[in-house]
Amino acid sequence: MKKKSILILAALMLVMSMFLAACSGKEKTGTNDSGKGKDTEKQGESASGPQDGGTMVYALDSAPKGLFNINFYKDAVDAEVIDFFDDGLITYDDQLKPIPKIASWETDDNKVFKFTFKKGVKWHNGEELTVDDWIFAIETLADKDYEGPRYENVKTIEGAAAYHDGKAKEISGLKKIDDYNIEITFDKARVNNLENVWTYPMSRKEFEGVAVKDMLESPQVRQNPVGTGPFKINKIVPGESIEFVRNDDYWQGKPHIEKIILKVIDPSLVIGELKNSQLDMTSFHPSNYEEVQKLDNVEVLKAPGLSYYYVGFRMGTWDGSKNIMNYDKYQDKKLRQAMAYAMNREEWTKAFFFGLGKPVNRPVPTAHWISADNSDLPNQYEYDPEKAKQLLDEAGYKDVDGDGFREDPKGKKFVVNFSHYATDNPTFEARAKALTQYWEDVGLKSSLKMIDSNLYYDMLEKADKSMEVFFGGWSTGADPDPSATWTSDALWNFPRWVNKDNDQLLADALDVSIVGTDQEKRKQLYVDWQKLVNEEVPMIPVGEVDEVYAASKRLKGLTLGVNGTNSSHEWWLEQK
């Protein structure tokens, strides 16, 4: 199991289906197994070694939506549930590079891949996993009746578009060799074909006779899901809990823990549940970090996060297929840079990420292998209100009427209309007000609008004109390619920034004829891209925050790294 795992991270980034604002008081960015690297923390061990048995309790911060199949889920909480009972074919190391799990692969040209499955991996219904189950999943996602966001992850397979449009009865790029070997041909060679393709099978036997249009509402998805993972669902109480029992036939070995219960627990009650030893594992908001640390029956595990937060500027609109930079208010780079220098990000991240965050100068988290060193970036944007004022003066933003606030270069009233998502977390409005105060301190009149988190990103997606300057965040996932959020034709490019150099650098980084298999050459293109974004500032990177979990001291064998937690079949409970 990988809480905030590669299952979640890769899936979120690949399809961007989970771009939700914070809810239940926690951050949830939009999103772009084993392996214990240098940034891994480990829960205490016992000299006697792993013990079998016991019931573990894990907290969910909100009720699952109930789509318990990786091919259909749309909610991060559902993904947490799925992670306990299903496995993907590949996983990622502590550098977030793909490594074999159930399937290994080989390719000579990044267009044609041969995959080989491990033998003896079984579904919870007793059927053996074969390549037919992967073919079935890909065909399901490519079906015209599929209700979900993951067609994007199969459409680059040769013949998938024709299958999707009803012009072909099978996907020509899928060639079954035998039950354990398959050849997949993509429409063209790409550096990240492997990272982008969907690698989560569906049990063909389990869904036998179920039409694709009926799958989303089927018992196989909602009430009786099966997977290949370490635990099996035993009981679902909608809105309250999910009970798992261990999968004695798990392909990586019998799990130690006998039973795991996922309980929906209000975040405000989590600390009390931990203190009273009623809870074994949970994530928690950074604002609770110090209080959780004080609990003597709990250990805190911490690892670098893969998300970043930013302040974006609306510079255009979305015409249905591409972005158009037709909004003049924030076109002046000096204005955007001045607003960056006006922000004390060191102070802000310390105050609102509660010691778990730090400023970042690029739209890539530090833990990612493509991240540029700060020393390579043209601007550090350290807090410098005098420089901010100088840039505003140079750009023509001056206080003409003597009211203490600057007018625009034409002498007209200028107001920074800033939007931030609203939840029941009181720190969100406080941190938003802190940002507007920074801008007012350099003479930019600012207005704050807190918008319900359920509406927030829909409004951004539709390029709502009322959202001129806005707070946002992205989870980057395993594939480092940021094209889905920053190219000129990307719907999720919320600033609506259009820049030819931006598009070219991102295209070159995926072009096999340019980078081949040279990771350093590819990284340099991404570093050059980060330099461009740092200079042009279509958004101001604000900060990144560590992932944190609280675990009871009786829970052993748990590790947390940049690639998530280790598999739950390795965890065990100390018996007393």
PDB file of C-alpha atoms in Angstrom, residues 16-179:
ATOM      1  CA  MET A  16      -5.492  15.232 -13.814  1.00  0.00           C
ATOM      2  CA  SER A  17      -8.827  13.881 -12.689  1.00  0.00           C
ATOM      3  CA  MET A  18      -8.386  14.788  -9.078  1.00  0.00           C
ATOM      4  CA  PHE A  19      -7.731  18.514  -9.226  1.00  0.00           C
ATOM      5  CA  LEU A  20      -9.680  19.344  -6.099  1.00  0.00           C
ATOM      6  CA  ALA A  21      -9.229  22.141  -3.639  1.00  0.00           C
ATOM      7  CA  ALA A  22      -8.635  21.393  -0.001  1.00  0.00           C
ATOM      8  CA  CYS A  23     -11.512  19.769   1.772  1.00  0.00           C
ATOM      9  CA  SER A  24     -12.023  18.514   5.282  1.00  0.00           C
ATOM     10  CA  GLY A  25      -9.240  20.845   6.316  1.00  0.00           C
ATOM     11  CA  LYS A  26      -6.568  19.113   4.227  1.00  0.00           C
ATOM     12  CA  GLU A  27      -4.741  20.172   1.089  1.00  0.00           C
ATOM     13  CA  LYS A  28      -5.560  18.268  -2.061  1.00  0.00           C
ATOM     14  CA  THR A  29      -3.648  19.433  -5.106  1.00  0.00           C
ATOM     15  CA  GLY A  30      -4.569  18.583  -8.616  1.00  0.00           C
ATOM     16  CA  THR A  31      -2.798  15.938 -10.056  1.00  0.00           C
ATOM     17  CA  ASN A  32       0.188  15.776 -12.492  1.00  0.00           C
ATOM     18  CA  ASP A  33       5.942   0.983  -3.941  1.00  0.00           C
ATOM     19  CA  SER A  34       8.781  -0.318  -2.432  1.00  0.00           C
ATOM     20  CA  GLY A  35      12.058   1.495  -2.351  1.00  0.00           C
ATOM     21  CA  LYS A  36      13.649   2.928   0.705  1.00  0.00           C
ATOM     22  CA  GLY A  37      15.834   5.780  -0.446  1.00  0.00           C
ATOM     23  CA  LYS A  38      17.720   8.464   1.342  1.00  0.00           C
ATOM     24  CA  ASP A  39      14.496  10.372   2.019  1.00  0.00           C
ATOM     25  CA  THR A  40      12.734   7.450   3.694  1.00  0.00           C
ATOM     26  CA  GLU A  41      11.639   7.332   7.339  1.00  0.00           C
ATOM     27  CA  LYS A  42      11.016   4.026   9.067  1.00  0.00           C
ATOM     28  CA  GLN A  43       8.709   3.088  11.897  1.00  0.00           C
ATOM     29  CA  GLY A  44      10.478   1.438  14.879  1.00  0.00           C
ATOM     30  CA  GLU A  45      11.224  -2.253  14.799  1.00  0.00           C
ATOM     31  CA  SER A  46      11.229  -4.977  17.432  1.00  0.00           C
ATOM     32  CA  ALA A  47      14.132  -7.258  18.219  1.00  0.00           C
ATOM     33  CA  SER A  48      11.799 -10.251  18.081  1.00  0.00           C
ATOM     34  CA  GLY A  49      10.934  -9.607  14.426  1.00  0.00           C
ATOM     35  CA  PRO A  50       7.554  -9.402  12.669  1.00  0.00           C
ATOM     36  CA  GLN A  51       4.523 -10.840  14.438  1.00  0.00           C
ATOM     37  CA  ASP A  52       1.359 -12.059  12.765  1.00  0.00           C
ATOM     38  CA  GLY A  53      -2.208 -11.107  13.681  1.00  0.00           C
ATOM     39  CA  GLY A  54      -4.071  -8.142  15.042  1.00  0.00           C
ATOM     40  CA  THR A  55      -6.421  -5.460  13.705  1.00  0.00           C
ATOM     41  CA  MET A  56      -5.108  -2.139  12.472  1.00  0.00           C
ATOM     42  CA  VAL A  57      -7.253   1.027  12.286  1.00  0.00           C
ATOM     43  CA  TYR A  58      -6.559   3.592   9.572  1.00  0.00           C
ATOM     44  CA  ALA A  59      -8.302   6.976   9.319  1.00  0.00           C
ATOM     45  CA  LEU A  60     -10.001   8.365   6.223  1.00  0.00           C
ATOM     46  CA  ASP A  61     -10.611  12.105   6.483  1.00  0.00           C
ATOM     47  CA  SER A  62     -13.879  11.923   4.529  1.00  0.00           C
ATOM     48  CA  ALA A  63     -16.298   9.312   3.241  1.00  0.00           C
ATOM     49  CA  PRO A  64     -15.300   7.488   0.052  1.00  0.00           C
ATOM     50  CA  LYS A  65     -17.418   8.107  -3.019  1.00  0.00           C
ATOM     51  CA  GLY A  66     -17.622   4.348  -3.523  1.00  0.00           C
ATOM     52  CA  LEU A  67     -15.907   3.786  -6.889  1.00  0.00           C
ATOM     53  CA  PHE A  68     -13.597   0.999  -5.730  1.00  0.00           C
ATOM     54  CA  ASN A  69     -11.875   0.157  -8.986  1.00  0.00           C
ATOM     55  CA  ILE A  70      -8.712   1.899 -10.148  1.00  0.00           C
ATOM     56  CA  ASN A  71     -10.106   2.171 -13.682  1.00  0.00           C
ATOM     57  CA  PHE A  72     -13.108   4.186 -12.549  1.00  0.00           C
ATOM     58  CA  TYR A  73     -12.307   6.085  -9.351  1.00  0.00           C
ATOM     59  CA  LYS A  74     -12.457   9.888  -9.321  1.00  0.00           C
ATOM     60  CA  ASP A  75     -11.762  10.693  -5.687  1.00  0.00           C
ATOM     61  CA  ALA A  76      -8.517  10.637  -3.702  1.00  0.00           C
ATOM     62  CA  VAL A  77     -10.203   8.894  -0.753  1.00  0.00           C
ATOM     63  CA  ASP A  78     -11.376   6.102  -3.036  1.00  0.00           C
ATOM     64  CA  ALA A  79      -7.769   5.800  -4.221  1.00  0.00           C
ATOM     65  CA  GLU A  80      -6.643   5.331  -0.600  1.00  0.00           C
ATOM     66  CA  VAL A  81      -9.098   2.447  -0.272  1.00  0.00           C
ATOM     67  CA  ILE A  82      -8.059   0.858  -3.566  1.00  0.00           C
ATOM     68  CA  ASP A  83      -4.423   1.029  -2.586  1.00  0.00           C
ATOM     69  CA  PHE A  84      -4.953  -1.594   0.136  1.00  0.00           C
ATOM     70  CA  PHE A  85      -6.396  -4.233  -2.178  1.00  0.00           C
ATOM     71  CA  ASP A  86      -5.029  -3.729  -5.687  1.00  0.00           C
ATOM     72  CA  ASP A  87      -1.608  -3.627  -7.338  1.00  0.00           C
ATOM     73  CA  GLY A  88      -0.353  -2.060 -10.527  1.00  0.00           C
ATOM     74  CA  LEU A  89       1.952  -3.765 -12.992  1.00  0.00           C
ATOM     75  CA  ILE A  90       4.884  -1.404 -12.449  1.00  0.00           C
ATOM     76  CA  THR A  91       6.110   0.731  -9.586  1.00  0.00           C
ATOM     77  CA  TYR A  92       8.636   3.534  -9.034  1.00  0.00           C
ATOM     78  CA  ASP A  93      11.917   3.794  -7.163  1.00  0.00           C
ATOM     79  CA  ASP A  94      13.003   6.567  -4.822  1.00  0.00           C
ATOM     80  CA  GLN A  95      14.037   8.628  -7.854  1.00  0.00           C
ATOM     81  CA  LEU A  96      10.489   8.202  -9.232  1.00  0.00           C
ATOM     82  CA  LYS A  97      11.720   6.147 -12.155  1.00  0.00           C
ATOM     83  CA  PRO A  98       9.702   3.096 -13.285  1.00  0.00           C
ATOM     84  CA  ILE A  99      10.801  -0.355 -12.147  1.00  0.00           C
ATOM     85  CA  PRO A 100       9.148  -3.770 -12.616  1.00  0.00           C
ATOM     86  CA  LYS A 101       6.550  -5.026 -10.178  1.00  0.00           C
ATOM     87  CA  ILE A 102       4.169  -7.624 -11.614  1.00  0.00           C
ATOM     88  CA  ALA A 103       5.396  -6.902 -15.129  1.00  0.00           C
ATOM     89  CA  SER A 104       8.842  -6.279 -16.611  1.00  0.00           C
ATOM     90  CA  TRP A 105       9.455  -4.786 -20.045  1.00  0.00           C
ATOM     91  CA  GLU A 106      11.931  -4.220 -22.832  1.00  0.00           C
ATOM     92  CA  THR A 107      12.028  -1.831 -25.783  1.00  0.00           C
ATOM     93  CA  ASP A 108      14.542  -0.856 -28.434  1.00  0.00           C
ATOM     94  CA  ASP A 109      12.838   2.264 -29.736  1.00  0.00           C
ATOM     95  CA  ASN A 110      10.348   3.578 -27.136  1.00  0.00           C
ATOM     96  CA  LYS A 111       7.555   2.749 -29.566  1.00  0.00           C
ATOM     97  CA  VAL A 112       7.215  -1.026 -29.330  1.00  0.00           C
ATOM     98  CA  PHE A 113       7.325  -2.548 -25.836  1.00  0.00           C
ATOM     99  CA  LYS A 114       7.275  -6.192 -24.819  1.00  0.00           C
ATOM    100  CA  PHE A 115       5.872  -6.831 -21.327  1.00  0.00           C
ATOM    101  CA  THR A 116       6.280 -10.057 -19.350  1.00  0.00           C
ATOM    102  CA  PHE A 117       3.989 -10.897 -16.407  1.00  0.00           C
ATOM    103  CA  LYS A 118       4.964 -12.823 -13.294  1.00  0.00           C
ATOM    104  CA  LYS A 119       3.258 -16.208 -13.124  1.00  0.00           C
ATOM    105  CA  GLY A 120       1.022 -17.199 -10.222  1.00  0.00           C
ATOM    106  CA  VAL A 121      -0.375 -13.744  -9.372  1.00  0.00           C
ATOM    107  CA  LYS A 122      -4.019 -14.263  -8.434  1.00  0.00           C
ATOM    108  CA  TRP A 123      -7.085 -12.083  -8.236  1.00  0.00           C
ATOM    109  CA  HIS A 124      -9.081 -12.249  -5.012  1.00  0.00           C
ATOM    110  CA  ASN A 125     -11.645 -14.409  -6.856  1.00  0.00           C
ATOM    111  CA  GLY A 126      -8.986 -17.094  -7.344  1.00  0.00           C
ATOM    112  CA  GLU A 127      -8.418 -16.477 -11.056  1.00  0.00           C
ATOM    113  CA  GLU A 128      -4.823 -16.077 -12.214  1.00  0.00           C
ATOM    114  CA  LEU A 129      -3.820 -12.666 -13.584  1.00  0.00           C
ATOM    115  CA  THR A 130      -2.898 -12.833 -17.284  1.00  0.00           C
ATOM    116  CA  VAL A 131      -2.261 -10.325 -20.049  1.00  0.00           C
ATOM    117  CA  ASP A 132      -5.911 -10.802 -21.077  1.00  0.00           C
ATOM    118  CA  ASP A 133      -6.881  -8.799 -17.983  1.00  0.00           C
ATOM    119  CA  TRP A 134      -4.674  -5.902 -19.075  1.00  0.00           C
ATOM    120  CA  ILE A 135      -6.024  -6.038 -22.605  1.00  0.00           C
ATOM    121  CA  PHE A 136      -9.525  -6.015 -21.112  1.00  0.00           C
ATOM    122  CA  ALA A 137      -8.722  -2.915 -19.028  1.00  0.00           C
ATOM    123  CA  ILE A 138      -7.248  -1.043 -22.001  1.00  0.00           C
ATOM    124  CA  GLU A 139     -10.198  -1.956 -24.210  1.00  0.00           C
ATOM    125  CA  THR A 140     -12.587  -0.823 -21.473  1.00  0.00           C
ATOM    126  CA  LEU A 141     -10.898   2.566 -21.165  1.00  0.00           C
ATOM    127  CA  ALA A 142     -10.880   2.966 -24.952  1.00  0.00           C
ATOM    128  CA  ASP A 143     -14.556   2.013 -25.298  1.00  0.00           C
ATOM    129  CA  LYS A 144     -16.868   4.819 -26.404  1.00  0.00           C
ATOM    130  CA  ASP A 145     -19.166   4.029 -23.465  1.00  0.00           C
ATOM    131  CA  TYR A 146     -16.437   4.266 -20.819  1.00  0.00           C
ATOM    132  CA  GLU A 147     -17.371   6.783 -18.126  1.00  0.00           C
ATOM    133  CA  GLY A 148     -14.112   7.959 -16.692  1.00  0.00           C
ATOM    134  CA  PRO A 149     -11.102  10.185 -17.304  1.00  0.00           C
ATOM    135  CA  ARG A 150      -8.500   7.585 -18.281  1.00  0.00           C
ATOM    136  CA  TYR A 151      -8.909   7.246 -22.041  1.00  0.00           C
ATOM    137  CA  GLU A 152      -6.023   9.737 -22.128  1.00  0.00           C
ATOM    138  CA  ASN A 153      -3.746   6.959 -20.871  1.00  0.00           C
ATOM    139  CA  VAL A 154      -4.522   4.505 -23.657  1.00  0.00           C
ATOM    140  CA  LYS A 155      -5.243   6.722 -26.653  1.00  0.00           C
ATOM    141  CA  THR A 156      -1.577   6.803 -27.712  1.00  0.00           C
ATOM    142  CA  ILE A 157      -1.608   3.032 -28.285  1.00  0.00           C
ATOM    143  CA  GLU A 158      -1.721   2.306 -32.001  1.00  0.00           C
ATOM    144  CA  GLY A 159      -5.317   1.681 -33.047  1.00  0.00           C
ATOM    145  CA  ALA A 160      -6.900   2.902 -29.796  1.00  0.00           C
ATOM    146  CA  ALA A 161      -8.461   5.955 -31.459  1.00  0.00           C
ATOM    147  CA  ALA A 162     -10.033   3.822 -34.190  1.00  0.00           C
ATOM    148  CA  TYR A 163     -11.402   1.442 -31.543  1.00  0.00           C
ATOM    149  CA  HIS A 164     -12.738   4.383 -29.536  1.00  0.00           C
ATOM    150  CA  ASP A 165     -14.484   5.819 -32.597  1.00  0.00           C
ATOM    151  CA  GLY A 166     -16.057   2.477 -33.548  1.00  0.00           C
ATOM    152  CA  LYS A 167     -13.907   2.094 -36.668  1.00  0.00           C
ATOM    153  CA  ALA A 168     -12.165  -1.048 -35.445  1.00  0.00           C
ATOM    154  CA  LYS A 169     -13.228  -4.079 -33.406  1.00  0.00           C
ATOM    155  CA  GLU A 170      -9.890  -4.433 -31.659  1.00  0.00           C
ATOM    156  CA  ILE A 171      -6.891  -2.282 -30.801  1.00  0.00           C
ATOM    157  CA  SER A 172      -4.232  -3.057 -33.373  1.00  0.00           C
ATOM    158  CA  GLY A 173      -1.358  -2.046 -31.099  1.00  0.00           C
ATOM    159  CA  LEU A 174      -2.139  -4.840 -28.613  1.00  0.00           C
ATOM    160  CA  LYS A 175      -0.548  -8.161 -29.568  1.00  0.00           C
ATOM    161  CA  LYS A 176      -0.962 -11.048 -27.144  1.00  0.00           C
ATOM    162  CA  ILE A 177       1.984 -13.439 -27.387  1.00  0.00           C
ATOM    163  CA  ASP A 178       0.805 -15.835 -24.664  1.00  0.00           C
ATOM    164  CA  ASP A 179      -0.855 -15.600 -21.222  1.00  0.00           C
TER     165      ASP A 179
END
